[in-house]
């Protein structure tokens, strides 16, 4: 460790850090820590990704990441390698940010985590105290597993006397959202640190000091929100930190599932779900975020994390019924689009359906568990032709789903041209400003399924569309003009 004052205004102990895994979490974590002034080495077994990063190309789409990496190189410094041993040996802190995908059983696949932990052990020597930090989302008990595997790695590499080698293990779950990952990391709601030893926590408190105090100069392209003055740091046991991550994701998924369930009831009774959500969201105990009815949540985390938590609960003899129901409600919600298309078009065979958006949410190219894929598969299976347009995720979709018979289109207009229906799947900002009249005029049948409720139902109908949103009352009359006295 060294005390340095950096170009971005931070005066603190600057550390050497290794981040294992250069996916969405690892690359962003590495870039942010280097921006704060630490020297970071990012390691990945995927040589192709490392080559790209070395050339300054992004292996993933994440707004502001390229800009931040440039500042990071000029800050504490950041480099990329496939070789873990040398950077791990020099580092004060080693983050594990590898994938933990689900197995068939719902359990988290820990093989990447285990390999990383063993390699860390093999790289250790007695020259300094190091902290191994688990940033991957892992089941309760994984901190202990990492510690045991690091020790095994040490014993294998130092069969004689490994006694002088000291390290601590911590859990530091990640809460970033793809699409706003840099802002979420520089201005987080909280930092959670779980460890059993004070010495371990102290190293991490020092590492995160500039973030907690918000003492760094904000990048020009991502100004600090006025409300962010200091970031709360929650220190817990290893087990509690691991549970916090799962509980947070489970709660968010349940909240979205709840909004979808209420929306489905709204449709049946003639209520407008967006109005209902606005009405309940103003209750400070509930809050308005994550209450937007839609086509169900997707992405790499919610489904796998709930399955993993269910698996852990079952191991301890507990059946987590709310979590089971949230998975079932989400599965059902994916089918709502097909049902609505059938209501409008009756026959789907031979119809052409345009999907607007493929990524599981806007501002990312991530297609893991994206509703679009399931919808496209089902439509194709039912005999429909599927066209799609997404501002960033089309290359990834083509590459990852070579057998999915989607026609990829250059823009929205070519996607909807002579189509029988258009489905808004991902709420990219460029879709919200579309000229609906122009689109309706180009279609064979002007049917619009608004899977994210981004359009005004009245405006869509005025433009000539047969419109269906999620949880919106089909027979709703046009809004009555507000009397001038009231409007004032
Ligand atoms: N993506 C998110 O939004 C998000 C948010 C919070 C937490 N998480 C969690 O963070 C973890 C990482 O997620 P991600 O989306 O960044 O994954 P990812 O799949 O994008 O990246 C993981 C990377 O780890 C690399 N890797 C695997 N084994 C390795 C090894 N032994 N040594 C070096 N590199 C190795 C892979 O090649 C890959 O590049 C997961 O546990 C995930 O649940 C993800």
Short mmCIF file of C-alpha atoms and ligand atoms in Angstrom, two decimals:
data_model
loop_
_atom_site.label_atom_id
_atom_site.label_comp_id
_atom_site.label_asym_id
_atom_site.label_seq_id
_atom_site.Cartn_x
_atom_site.Cartn_y
_atom_site.Cartn_z
CA UNK A 1 0.00 0.00 0.00
CA UNK A 2 1.17 3.53 -0.63
CA UNK A 3 -0.21 6.97 0.27
CA UNK A 4 -0.69 8.96 -2.91
CA UNK A 5 -2.66 12.03 -3.91
CA UNK A 6 -4.20 11.33 -7.28
CA UNK A 7 -5.27 13.45 -10.23
CA UNK A 8 -8.91 13.00 -9.33
CA UNK A 9 -8.52 14.60 -5.94
CA UNK A 10 -8.34 11.53 -3.68
CA UNK A 11 -5.78 11.43 -0.86
CA UNK A 12 -5.73 7.95 0.54
CA UNK A 13 -3.90 4.67 0.83
CA UNK A 14 -3.70 3.38 -2.68
CA UNK A 15 -3.66 -0.36 -3.00
CA UNK A 16 -2.84 -2.98 -5.54
CA UNK A 17 -5.95 -4.82 -6.54
CA UNK A 18 -6.63 -7.87 -8.71
CA UNK A 19 -10.10 -8.49 -10.12
CA UNK A 20 -10.78 -12.01 -11.40
CA UNK A 21 -13.43 -12.11 -14.14
CA UNK A 22 -13.91 -9.33 -16.71
CA UNK A 23 -17.66 -9.63 -17.17
CA UNK A 24 -20.22 -6.94 -16.36
CA UNK A 25 -19.24 -6.89 -12.68
CA UNK A 26 -15.47 -7.43 -12.86
CA UNK A 27 -14.73 -4.87 -15.58
CA UNK A 28 -16.86 -2.19 -13.94
CA UNK A 29 -15.40 -2.89 -10.48
CA UNK A 30 -11.85 -2.77 -11.87
CA UNK A 31 -12.49 0.46 -13.77
CA UNK A 32 -14.04 2.20 -10.74
CA UNK A 33 -11.31 1.14 -8.30
CA UNK A 34 -8.58 2.28 -10.72
CA UNK A 35 -10.45 5.55 -11.24
CA UNK A 36 -10.32 6.05 -7.44
CA UNK A 37 -6.54 5.69 -7.62
CA UNK A 38 -5.86 2.02 -6.86
CA UNK A 39 -3.71 0.03 -9.24
CA UNK A 40 -5.88 -2.68 -10.74
CA UNK A 41 -5.14 -5.79 -12.77
CA UNK A 42 -8.13 -7.52 -14.34
CA UNK A 43 -7.70 -11.23 -15.03
CA UNK A 44 -9.82 -13.50 -17.20
CA UNK A 45 -9.37 -16.99 -18.60
CA UNK A 46 -11.04 -15.77 -21.81
CA UNK A 47 -8.05 -14.58 -23.86
CA UNK A 48 -10.33 -13.03 -26.48
CA UNK A 49 -11.91 -10.68 -23.90
CA UNK A 50 -8.51 -9.72 -22.50
CA UNK A 51 -7.17 -8.94 -25.98
CA UNK A 52 -10.17 -6.70 -26.66
CA UNK A 53 -9.77 -4.84 -23.39
CA UNK A 54 -6.06 -4.33 -24.07
CA UNK A 55 -6.94 -2.79 -27.43
CA UNK A 56 -9.39 -0.46 -25.67
CA UNK A 57 -12.43 -2.28 -27.09
CA UNK A 58 -15.33 -3.20 -24.84
CA UNK A 59 -16.29 -6.89 -24.58
CA UNK A 60 -19.71 -5.81 -23.29
CA UNK A 61 -22.00 -2.86 -23.94
CA UNK A 62 -22.17 -0.66 -20.86
CA UNK A 63 -22.69 3.12 -21.09
CA UNK A 64 -19.67 5.20 -19.92
CA UNK A 65 -17.44 2.14 -19.39
CA UNK A 66 -15.01 2.99 -22.17
CA UNK A 67 -14.70 6.58 -20.96
CA UNK A 68 -14.15 5.46 -17.38
CA UNK A 69 -11.51 2.91 -18.41
CA UNK A 70 -9.58 5.69 -20.12
CA UNK A 71 -9.65 7.77 -16.92
CA UNK A 72 -8.79 4.66 -14.89
CA UNK A 73 -5.64 4.12 -16.94
CA UNK A 74 -4.60 7.68 -16.18
CA UNK A 75 -5.65 7.32 -12.51
CA UNK A 76 -4.31 4.38 -10.52
CA UNK A 77 -3.65 2.40 -13.67
CA UNK A 78 -5.41 -0.66 -15.00
CA UNK A 79 -4.11 -3.61 -16.99
CA UNK A 80 -5.51 -6.86 -18.33
CA UNK A 81 -4.06 -10.34 -18.37
CA UNK A 82 -4.89 -14.04 -18.49
CA UNK A 83 -2.20 -14.84 -15.90
CA UNK A 84 -3.36 -14.58 -12.30
CA UNK A 85 -0.20 -15.57 -10.40
CA UNK A 86 1.90 -12.38 -10.62
CA UNK A 87 -0.86 -9.78 -9.97
CA UNK A 88 -2.38 -11.88 -7.17
CA UNK A 89 1.01 -12.17 -5.47
CA UNK A 90 1.48 -8.37 -5.60
CA UNK A 91 -2.07 -7.46 -4.57
CA UNK A 92 -3.44 -6.30 -1.22
CA UNK A 93 -6.99 -7.15 -2.30
CA UNK A 94 -8.12 -9.86 -4.73
CA UNK A 95 -11.72 -9.74 -5.95
CA UNK A 96 -13.49 -12.78 -7.33
CA UNK A 97 -16.10 -11.64 -9.87
CA UNK A 98 -16.59 -14.78 -11.94
CA UNK A 99 -19.95 -16.08 -13.13
CA UNK A 100 -22.12 -18.30 -10.92
CA UNK A 101 -24.68 -19.60 -13.45
CA UNK A 102 -27.48 -21.94 -12.40
CA UNK A 103 -27.23 -25.72 -12.64
CA UNK A 104 -30.25 -27.80 -13.76
CA UNK A 105 -31.18 -28.19 -10.09
CA UNK A 106 -31.36 -24.43 -9.53
CA UNK A 107 -28.19 -24.59 -7.44
CA UNK A 108 -25.44 -22.05 -8.26
CA UNK A 109 -22.60 -23.55 -10.27
CA UNK A 110 -19.54 -22.76 -8.18
CA UNK A 111 -16.93 -24.36 -10.45
CA UNK A 112 -15.54 -20.97 -11.66
CA UNK A 113 -15.42 -19.63 -8.11
CA UNK A 114 -13.66 -22.77 -6.90
CA UNK A 115 -11.06 -22.64 -9.68
CA UNK A 116 -10.40 -18.95 -8.95
CA UNK A 117 -10.03 -19.55 -5.19
CA UNK A 118 -7.54 -22.41 -5.69
CA UNK A 119 -5.46 -20.31 -8.12
CA UNK A 120 -5.38 -17.43 -5.62
CA UNK A 121 -4.02 -19.82 -2.98
CA UNK A 122 -1.36 -21.09 -5.36
CA UNK A 123 -0.21 -17.50 -6.03
CA UNK A 124 0.15 -16.47 -2.36
CA UNK A 125 3.39 -16.05 -0.46
CA UNK A 126 4.33 -14.64 2.94
CA UNK A 127 5.28 -11.14 1.72
CA UNK A 128 2.04 -9.44 2.84
CA UNK A 129 -1.47 -9.85 4.29
CA UNK A 130 -4.05 -10.13 1.50
CA UNK A 131 -7.82 -9.96 1.45
CA UNK A 132 -9.77 -12.25 -0.86
CA UNK A 133 -13.15 -10.68 -1.62
CA UNK A 134 -16.08 -12.54 -3.03
CA UNK A 135 -18.07 -10.23 -5.31
CA UNK A 136 -19.79 -13.01 -7.25
CA UNK A 137 -23.29 -13.80 -6.00
CA UNK A 138 -22.87 -17.04 -4.10
CA UNK A 139 -24.92 -19.14 -1.68
CA UNK A 140 -24.53 -18.89 2.05
CA UNK A 141 -21.37 -20.65 3.14
CA UNK A 142 -19.36 -19.82 0.02
CA UNK A 143 -17.06 -17.51 2.01
CA UNK A 144 -16.05 -20.51 4.08
CA UNK A 145 -15.64 -22.57 0.91
CA UNK A 146 -13.38 -19.90 -0.62
CA UNK A 147 -11.25 -19.84 2.51
CA UNK A 148 -10.87 -23.63 2.46
CA UNK A 149 -9.99 -23.64 -1.26
CA UNK A 150 -7.44 -20.83 -0.92
CA UNK A 151 -5.81 -22.85 1.89
CA UNK A 152 -5.80 -25.93 -0.32
CA UNK A 153 -4.17 -23.91 -3.11
CA UNK A 154 -1.55 -22.64 -0.65
CA UNK A 155 -0.82 -26.17 0.62
CA UNK A 156 -0.48 -27.53 -2.93
CA UNK A 157 1.93 -24.75 -3.94
CA UNK A 158 3.87 -24.78 -0.64
CA UNK A 159 3.87 -28.43 0.50
CA UNK A 160 6.55 -27.68 3.11
CA UNK A 161 5.49 -24.96 5.56
CA UNK A 162 2.77 -22.53 4.48
CA UNK A 163 2.30 -21.14 8.04
CA UNK A 164 3.59 -17.62 7.35
CA UNK A 165 1.00 -16.95 4.64
CA UNK A 166 -1.85 -14.80 5.95
CA UNK A 167 -5.08 -13.79 4.28
CA UNK A 168 -8.64 -12.81 5.15
CA UNK A 169 -11.86 -13.61 3.30
CA UNK A 170 -14.73 -11.15 2.82
CA UNK A 171 -18.03 -11.00 1.05
CA UNK A 172 -18.76 -7.77 -0.81
CA UNK A 173 -21.93 -8.38 -2.82
CA UNK A 174 -22.50 -6.31 -5.92
CA UNK A 175 -25.73 -4.37 -6.51
CA UNK A 176 -24.98 -2.65 -9.81
CA UNK A 177 -27.57 -2.70 -12.57
CA UNK A 178 -26.46 -3.28 -16.13
CA UNK A 179 -27.11 -0.13 -18.13
CA UNK A 180 -26.30 2.16 -15.20
CA UNK A 181 -23.45 0.12 -13.73
CA UNK A 182 -20.89 2.94 -13.52
CA UNK A 183 -23.22 5.34 -11.71
CA UNK A 184 -24.35 2.51 -9.42
CA UNK A 185 -20.72 1.76 -8.57
CA UNK A 186 -19.49 5.33 -8.08
CA UNK A 187 -22.64 6.49 -6.27
CA UNK A 188 -24.02 3.31 -4.66
CA UNK A 189 -26.98 3.21 -2.24
CA UNK A 190 -24.74 1.26 0.15
CA UNK A 191 -21.63 -0.89 0.37
CA UNK A 192 -22.04 -4.22 2.14
CA UNK A 193 -18.97 -5.87 3.65
CA UNK A 194 -19.13 -9.23 5.43
CA UNK A 195 -16.10 -10.64 7.24
CA UNK A 196 -15.23 -12.40 10.47
CA UNK A 197 -12.00 -10.48 11.22
CA UNK A 198 -11.54 -6.79 11.97
CA UNK A 199 -8.20 -6.77 10.10
CA UNK A 200 -9.94 -7.85 6.91
CA UNK A 201 -12.65 -5.22 7.27
CA UNK A 202 -10.07 -2.52 7.89
CA UNK A 203 -8.34 -3.19 4.57
CA UNK A 204 -11.67 -2.93 2.75
CA UNK A 205 -12.73 0.20 4.64
CA UNK A 206 -9.52 1.81 3.42
CA UNK A 207 -10.06 0.56 -0.14
CA UNK A 208 -13.55 2.05 -0.26
CA UNK A 209 -12.79 5.23 1.76
CA UNK A 210 -13.00 7.59 -1.27
CA UNK A 211 -16.34 6.04 -2.25
CA UNK A 212 -17.82 6.20 1.24
CA UNK A 213 -16.67 9.80 1.74
CA UNK A 214 -17.39 10.67 -1.92
CA UNK A 215 -14.05 12.50 -1.82
CA UNK A 216 -13.16 11.79 -5.47
CA UNK A 217 -13.75 14.23 -8.30
CA UNK A 218 -16.80 13.05 -10.25
CA UNK A 219 -16.14 12.26 -13.91
CA UNK A 220 -17.41 15.04 -16.19
CA UNK A 221 -19.64 12.58 -18.08
CA UNK A 222 -21.29 11.28 -14.90
CA UNK A 223 -21.82 14.10 -12.38
CA UNK A 224 -22.46 13.20 -8.76
CA UNK A 225 -26.19 13.32 -7.93
CA UNK A 226 -26.88 16.14 -5.47
CA UNK A 227 -28.35 13.72 -2.90
CA UNK A 228 -25.14 11.62 -2.72
CA UNK A 229 -23.00 13.02 0.08
CA UNK A 230 -21.79 9.92 1.88
CA UNK A 231 -22.38 6.26 1.13
CA UNK A 232 -23.57 4.04 4.01
CA UNK A 233 -21.31 1.09 4.68
CA UNK A 234 -22.95 -1.97 6.22
CA UNK A 235 -20.56 -4.37 7.90
CA UNK A 236 -21.86 -7.83 8.75
CA UNK A 237 -20.82 -11.42 9.16
CA UNK A 238 -19.89 -13.33 6.01
CA UNK A 239 -23.17 -15.22 6.06
CA UNK A 240 -25.34 -12.11 6.47
CA UNK A 241 -23.59 -10.38 3.56
CA UNK A 242 -24.22 -13.40 1.35
CA UNK A 243 -27.89 -13.42 2.41
CA UNK A 244 -28.28 -9.65 1.84
CA UNK A 245 -27.53 -10.07 -1.87
CA UNK A 246 -30.00 -12.91 -2.35
CA UNK A 247 -32.68 -11.25 -0.23
CA UNK A 248 -32.34 -7.96 -2.14
CA UNK A 249 -32.73 -9.61 -5.54
CA UNK A 250 -35.57 -11.82 -4.34
CA UNK A 251 -37.42 -8.80 -2.95
CA UNK A 252 -37.07 -6.83 -6.20
CA UNK A 253 -38.28 -9.80 -8.26
CA UNK A 254 -41.23 -10.29 -5.93
CA UNK A 255 -42.09 -6.58 -6.20
CA UNK A 256 -42.16 -6.72 -10.01
CA UNK A 257 -44.11 -9.98 -9.90
CA UNK A 258 -46.62 -8.35 -7.57
CA UNK A 259 -47.10 -5.43 -9.97
CA UNK A 260 -47.64 -7.90 -12.84
CA UNK A 261 -50.14 -9.92 -10.85
CA UNK A 262 -52.13 -6.81 -9.87
CA UNK A 263 -51.98 -5.63 -13.52
CA UNK A 264 -53.50 -8.92 -14.67
CA UNK A 265 -56.37 -8.43 -12.22
CA UNK A 266 -56.74 -4.77 -13.33
CA UNK A 267 -57.29 -5.87 -16.94
CA UNK A 268 -60.08 -8.16 -15.89
CA UNK A 269 -61.94 -5.71 -13.66
CA UNK A 270 -61.50 -2.64 -15.88
CA UNK A 271 -58.87 -0.75 -13.85
CA UNK A 272 -55.76 0.98 -15.25
CA UNK A 273 -52.66 -0.66 -13.74
CA UNK A 274 -50.35 2.39 -14.21
CA UNK A 275 -52.86 4.50 -12.25
CA UNK A 276 -53.11 1.84 -9.56
CA UNK A 277 -49.31 1.58 -9.28
CA UNK A 278 -48.96 5.36 -9.06
CA UNK A 279 -51.57 5.32 -6.31
CA UNK A 280 -49.87 2.66 -4.21
CA UNK A 281 -46.29 3.76 -4.98
CA UNK A 282 -46.81 7.10 -3.24
CA UNK A 283 -47.11 5.23 0.04
CA UNK A 284 -43.63 5.70 1.49
CA UNK A 285 -43.70 2.16 2.90
CA UNK A 286 -44.10 0.82 -0.65
CA UNK A 287 -42.21 3.24 -2.92
CA UNK A 288 -42.83 3.78 -6.61
CA UNK A 289 -39.83 1.99 -8.14
CA UNK A 290 -40.02 -1.54 -9.54
CA UNK A 291 -43.79 -1.32 -9.77
CA UNK A 292 -44.07 -1.12 -13.56
CA UNK A 293 -46.14 -3.96 -14.99
CA UNK A 294 -44.59 -5.56 -18.06
CA UNK A 295 -43.54 -8.81 -19.67
CA UNK A 296 -41.79 -10.12 -16.57
CA UNK A 297 -38.26 -9.63 -15.35
CA UNK A 298 -35.26 -11.17 -17.08
CA UNK A 299 -31.49 -10.90 -16.96
CA UNK A 300 -28.74 -13.02 -15.55
CA UNK A 301 -29.52 -12.50 -11.87
CA UNK A 302 -33.11 -12.64 -10.61
CA UNK A 303 -34.01 -16.10 -11.88
CA UNK A 304 -30.78 -17.77 -10.91
CA UNK A 305 -30.55 -16.04 -7.54
CA UNK A 306 -34.11 -16.96 -6.54
CA UNK A 307 -33.52 -20.56 -7.66
CA UNK A 308 -30.31 -20.67 -5.68
CA UNK A 309 -31.99 -19.24 -2.56
CA UNK A 310 -34.83 -21.75 -2.93
CA UNK A 311 -32.24 -24.50 -3.16
CA UNK A 312 -30.45 -23.30 -0.02
CA UNK A 313 -33.76 -23.02 1.86
CA UNK A 314 -34.66 -26.58 0.81
CA UNK A 315 -31.28 -27.84 2.03
CA UNK A 316 -32.29 -26.54 5.45
CA UNK A 317 -35.74 -28.13 5.24
CA UNK A 318 -37.64 -24.91 4.43
CA UNK A 319 -40.05 -24.42 1.54
CA UNK A 320 -39.91 -20.74 0.50
CA UNK A 321 -43.41 -20.35 -0.96
CA UNK A 322 -43.27 -16.65 -1.89
CA UNK A 323 -40.08 -17.28 -3.87
CA UNK A 324 -41.62 -20.28 -5.64
CA UNK A 325 -44.68 -18.20 -6.54
CA UNK A 326 -42.56 -15.33 -7.87
CA UNK A 327 -40.84 -17.68 -10.34
CA UNK A 328 -44.22 -19.10 -11.42
CA UNK A 329 -45.82 -15.64 -11.86
CA UNK A 330 -42.88 -14.52 -13.96
CA UNK A 331 -43.04 -17.61 -16.18
CA UNK A 332 -46.74 -16.96 -16.75
CA UNK A 333 -46.17 -13.27 -17.53
CA UNK A 334 -43.92 -14.16 -20.48
CA UNK A 335 -46.96 -15.81 -22.09
CA UNK A 336 -49.13 -12.68 -21.88
CA UNK A 337 -47.84 -11.35 -25.23
CA UNK A 338 -48.89 -14.48 -27.12
CA UNK A 339 -52.32 -14.36 -25.49
CA UNK A 340 -52.77 -10.69 -26.47
CA UNK A 341 -51.63 -11.36 -30.04
CA UNK A 342 -54.14 -14.19 -30.29
CA UNK A 343 -56.90 -11.91 -29.00
CA UNK A 344 -56.11 -9.32 -31.69
CA UNK A 345 -55.12 -11.52 -34.66
CA UNK A 346 -56.79 -14.88 -33.79
CA UNK A 347 -54.46 -16.86 -36.09
CA UNK A 348 -50.69 -16.50 -35.62
CA UNK A 349 -49.60 -18.97 -38.32
CA UNK A 350 -48.18 -17.09 -41.28
CA UNK A 351 -48.40 -13.72 -39.50
CA UNK A 352 -45.41 -11.40 -39.28
CA UNK A 353 -44.68 -10.04 -35.83
CA UNK A 354 -42.10 -7.29 -35.23
CA UNK A 355 -40.31 -7.24 -31.87
CA UNK A 356 -38.93 -3.89 -30.74
CA UNK A 357 -36.09 -4.64 -28.35
CA UNK A 358 -34.25 -7.88 -27.62
CA UNK A 359 -32.03 -7.02 -24.61
CA UNK A 360 -33.56 -7.95 -21.27
CA UNK A 361 -33.68 -4.25 -20.44
CA UNK A 362 -32.57 -0.96 -22.04
CA UNK A 363 -28.93 0.21 -22.14
CA UNK A 364 -27.42 -3.28 -22.20
CA UNK A 365 -26.65 -5.96 -24.77
CA UNK A 366 -27.28 -8.71 -22.20
CA UNK A 367 -29.74 -11.33 -23.43
CA UNK A 368 -29.50 -13.76 -20.54
CA UNK A 369 -33.04 -14.89 -19.67
CA UNK A 370 -34.45 -12.10 -21.87
CA UNK A 371 -38.26 -12.29 -22.38
CA UNK A 372 -37.68 -11.50 -26.10
CA UNK A 373 -36.05 -14.88 -26.71
CA UNK A 374 -38.88 -16.86 -25.18
CA UNK A 375 -41.48 -14.77 -27.05
CA UNK A 376 -39.64 -15.20 -30.38
CA UNK A 377 -39.25 -18.96 -29.84
CA UNK A 378 -42.93 -19.38 -29.03
CA UNK A 379 -44.08 -17.29 -32.02
CA UNK A 380 -41.83 -19.21 -34.42
CA UNK A 381 -43.04 -22.50 -32.95
CA UNK A 382 -46.63 -21.34 -33.58
CA UNK A 383 -45.87 -20.63 -37.24
CA UNK A 384 -45.37 -16.85 -37.13
CA UNK A 385 -42.49 -15.00 -38.77
CA UNK A 386 -40.48 -12.88 -36.37
CA UNK A 387 -38.60 -9.71 -37.20
CA UNK A 388 -36.64 -7.76 -34.63
CA UNK A 389 -34.82 -4.53 -34.10
CA UNK A 390 -32.69 -3.64 -31.06
CA UNK A 391 -30.31 -0.65 -30.92
CA UNK A 392 -27.41 -2.68 -29.44
CA UNK A 393 -28.23 -6.34 -28.80
CA UNK A 394 -28.72 -7.71 -32.34
CA UNK A 395 -25.12 -8.88 -32.90
CA UNK A 396 -25.09 -10.60 -29.51
CA UNK A 397 -28.45 -12.23 -30.28
CA UNK A 398 -27.30 -13.50 -33.68
CA UNK A 399 -24.10 -14.87 -32.21
CA UNK A 400 -25.64 -16.49 -29.14
CA UNK A 401 -28.77 -17.90 -30.82
CA UNK A 402 -27.68 -19.06 -34.27
CA UNK A 403 -30.71 -21.36 -34.60
CA UNK A 404 -33.33 -18.77 -33.71
CA UNK A 405 -35.03 -17.86 -37.01
CA UNK A 406 -35.38 -14.11 -36.44
CA UNK A 407 -35.01 -11.60 -39.28
CA UNK A 408 -32.87 -8.80 -37.89
CA UNK A 409 -33.81 -5.36 -39.20
CA UNK A 410 -31.80 -2.17 -39.55
CA UNK A 411 -34.36 0.05 -37.90
CA UNK A 412 -37.89 0.19 -36.50
CA UNK A 413 -39.47 1.10 -39.82
CA UNK A 414 -38.06 -1.90 -41.68
CA UNK A 415 -39.08 -4.15 -38.78
CA UNK A 416 -42.74 -3.08 -38.87
CA UNK A 417 -43.06 -2.75 -42.66
CA UNK A 418 -46.11 -4.83 -43.73
CA UNK A 419 -46.10 -6.63 -40.36
CA UNK A 420 -49.32 -7.85 -38.73
CA UNK A 421 -48.35 -6.74 -35.25
CA UNK A 422 -45.60 -4.96 -33.39
CA UNK A 423 -44.61 -5.83 -29.82
CA UNK A 424 -42.64 -3.40 -27.71
CA UNK A 425 -40.44 -5.75 -25.64
CA UNK A 426 -37.63 -3.52 -24.31
CA UNK A 427 -38.26 0.10 -23.35
CA UNK A 428 -35.27 1.68 -25.13
CA UNK A 429 -35.68 5.49 -25.01
CA UNK A 430 -35.61 5.69 -28.83
CA UNK A 431 -38.87 3.72 -28.95
CA UNK A 432 -40.81 6.07 -26.72
CA UNK A 433 -40.60 8.95 -29.22
CA UNK A 434 -41.70 6.92 -32.26
CA UNK A 435 -44.12 8.47 -34.70
CA UNK A 436 -46.95 5.98 -34.21
CA UNK A 437 -49.07 7.31 -37.07
CA UNK A 438 -46.21 6.79 -39.50
CA UNK A 439 -45.63 3.24 -38.23
CA UNK A 440 -49.32 2.25 -38.27
CA UNK A 441 -49.58 3.41 -41.89
CA UNK A 442 -46.77 1.05 -42.97
CA UNK A 443 -48.22 -2.06 -41.36
CA UNK A 444 -50.43 -4.71 -42.87
CA UNK A 445 -52.44 -4.81 -39.65
CA UNK A 446 -51.84 -2.06 -37.14
CA UNK A 447 -51.72 -4.04 -33.90
CA UNK A 448 -49.49 -2.74 -31.10
CA UNK A 449 -48.77 -4.80 -27.99
CA UNK A 450 -47.05 -2.42 -25.60
CA UNK A 451 -45.22 -4.82 -23.32
CA UNK A 452 -43.81 -2.05 -21.13
CA UNK A 453 -46.68 0.46 -21.11
CA UNK A 454 -44.55 3.19 -22.66
CA UNK A 455 -47.20 4.61 -25.00
CA UNK A 456 -50.34 6.48 -24.22
CA UNK A 457 -53.21 4.13 -25.12
CA UNK A 458 -55.22 7.08 -26.45
CA UNK A 459 -52.35 8.32 -28.65
CA UNK A 460 -51.78 4.81 -30.05
CA UNK A 461 -55.47 4.42 -30.87
CA UNK A 462 -55.59 7.88 -32.43
CA UNK A 463 -52.60 6.90 -34.60
CA UNK A 464 -54.66 4.01 -35.94
CA UNK A 465 -53.38 1.14 -33.80
CA UNK A 466 -55.37 -1.58 -32.13
CA UNK A 467 -53.57 -1.20 -28.81
CA UNK A 468 -53.05 -3.47 -25.82
CA UNK A 469 -50.80 -2.64 -22.90
CA UNK A 470 -50.20 -4.58 -19.71
CA UNK A 471 -52.90 -4.17 -17.09
CA UNK A 472 -54.68 -1.53 -19.14
CA UNK A 473 -58.41 -1.51 -19.58
CA UNK A 474 -59.17 -2.08 -23.28
CA UNK A 475 -62.51 -0.26 -23.21
CA UNK A 476 -61.24 2.87 -21.52
CA UNK A 477 -62.81 5.96 -23.10
CA UNK A 478 -60.58 8.83 -24.23
CA UNK A 479 -59.56 11.02 -21.29
CA UNK A 480 -62.08 13.78 -20.56
CA UNK A 481 -60.60 17.29 -20.93
CA UNK A 482 -59.85 18.84 -17.57
CA UNK A 483 -61.87 22.04 -16.92
CA UNK A 484 -59.59 25.09 -17.18
CA UNK A 485 -60.18 26.13 -13.56
CA UNK A 486 -59.05 22.73 -12.30
CA UNK A 487 -56.12 22.54 -14.73
CA UNK A 488 -54.79 25.84 -13.38
N1 LIG B 1 -24.41 -8.84 -14.25
C1 LIG B 1 -24.97 -8.21 -13.25
O1 LIG B 1 -25.78 -7.30 -13.41
C2 LIG B 1 -24.62 -8.60 -11.83
C3 LIG B 1 -25.00 -7.75 -10.77
C4 LIG B 1 -24.67 -8.12 -9.48
C5 LIG B 1 -24.01 -9.31 -9.24
N2 LIG B 1 -23.69 -10.14 -10.28
C6 LIG B 1 -22.96 -11.37 -9.98
O2 LIG B 1 -21.58 -11.17 -10.28
C7 LIG B 1 -21.00 -12.37 -10.81
C8 LIG B 1 -20.41 -12.09 -12.18
O3 LIG B 1 -21.47 -11.70 -13.05
P1 LIG B 1 -21.19 -11.14 -14.52
O4 LIG B 1 -22.52 -10.78 -15.08
O5 LIG B 1 -20.11 -10.13 -14.46
O6 LIG B 1 -20.65 -12.48 -15.23
P2 LIG B 1 -20.05 -12.65 -16.68
O7 LIG B 1 -20.46 -13.99 -17.12
O8 LIG B 1 -20.37 -11.45 -17.51
O9 LIG B 1 -18.47 -12.64 -16.44
C9 LIG B 1 -17.78 -13.61 -15.73
C10 LIG B 1 -16.35 -13.66 -16.25
O10 LIG B 1 -15.56 -14.53 -15.41
C11 LIG B 1 -14.62 -15.18 -16.23
N3 LIG B 1 -14.06 -16.34 -15.52
C12 LIG B 1 -14.67 -17.49 -15.20
N4 LIG B 1 -13.82 -18.29 -14.50
C13 LIG B 1 -12.67 -17.59 -14.37
C14 LIG B 1 -11.42 -17.87 -13.72
N5 LIG B 1 -11.20 -18.99 -13.05
N6 LIG B 1 -10.45 -16.94 -13.79
C15 LIG B 1 -10.65 -15.78 -14.47
N7 LIG B 1 -11.81 -15.46 -15.07
C16 LIG B 1 -12.81 -16.36 -15.03
C17 LIG B 1 -15.41 -15.51 -17.49
O11 LIG B 1 -14.56 -15.79 -18.59
C18 LIG B 1 -16.23 -14.23 -17.67
O12 LIG B 1 -15.56 -13.30 -18.49
C19 LIG B 1 -22.13 -13.41 -10.82
O13 LIG B 1 -22.05 -14.15 -9.64
C20 LIG B 1 -23.38 -12.55 -10.82
O14 LIG B 1 -24.47 -13.22 -10.24
C21 LIG B 1 -23.96 -9.79 -11.57
#
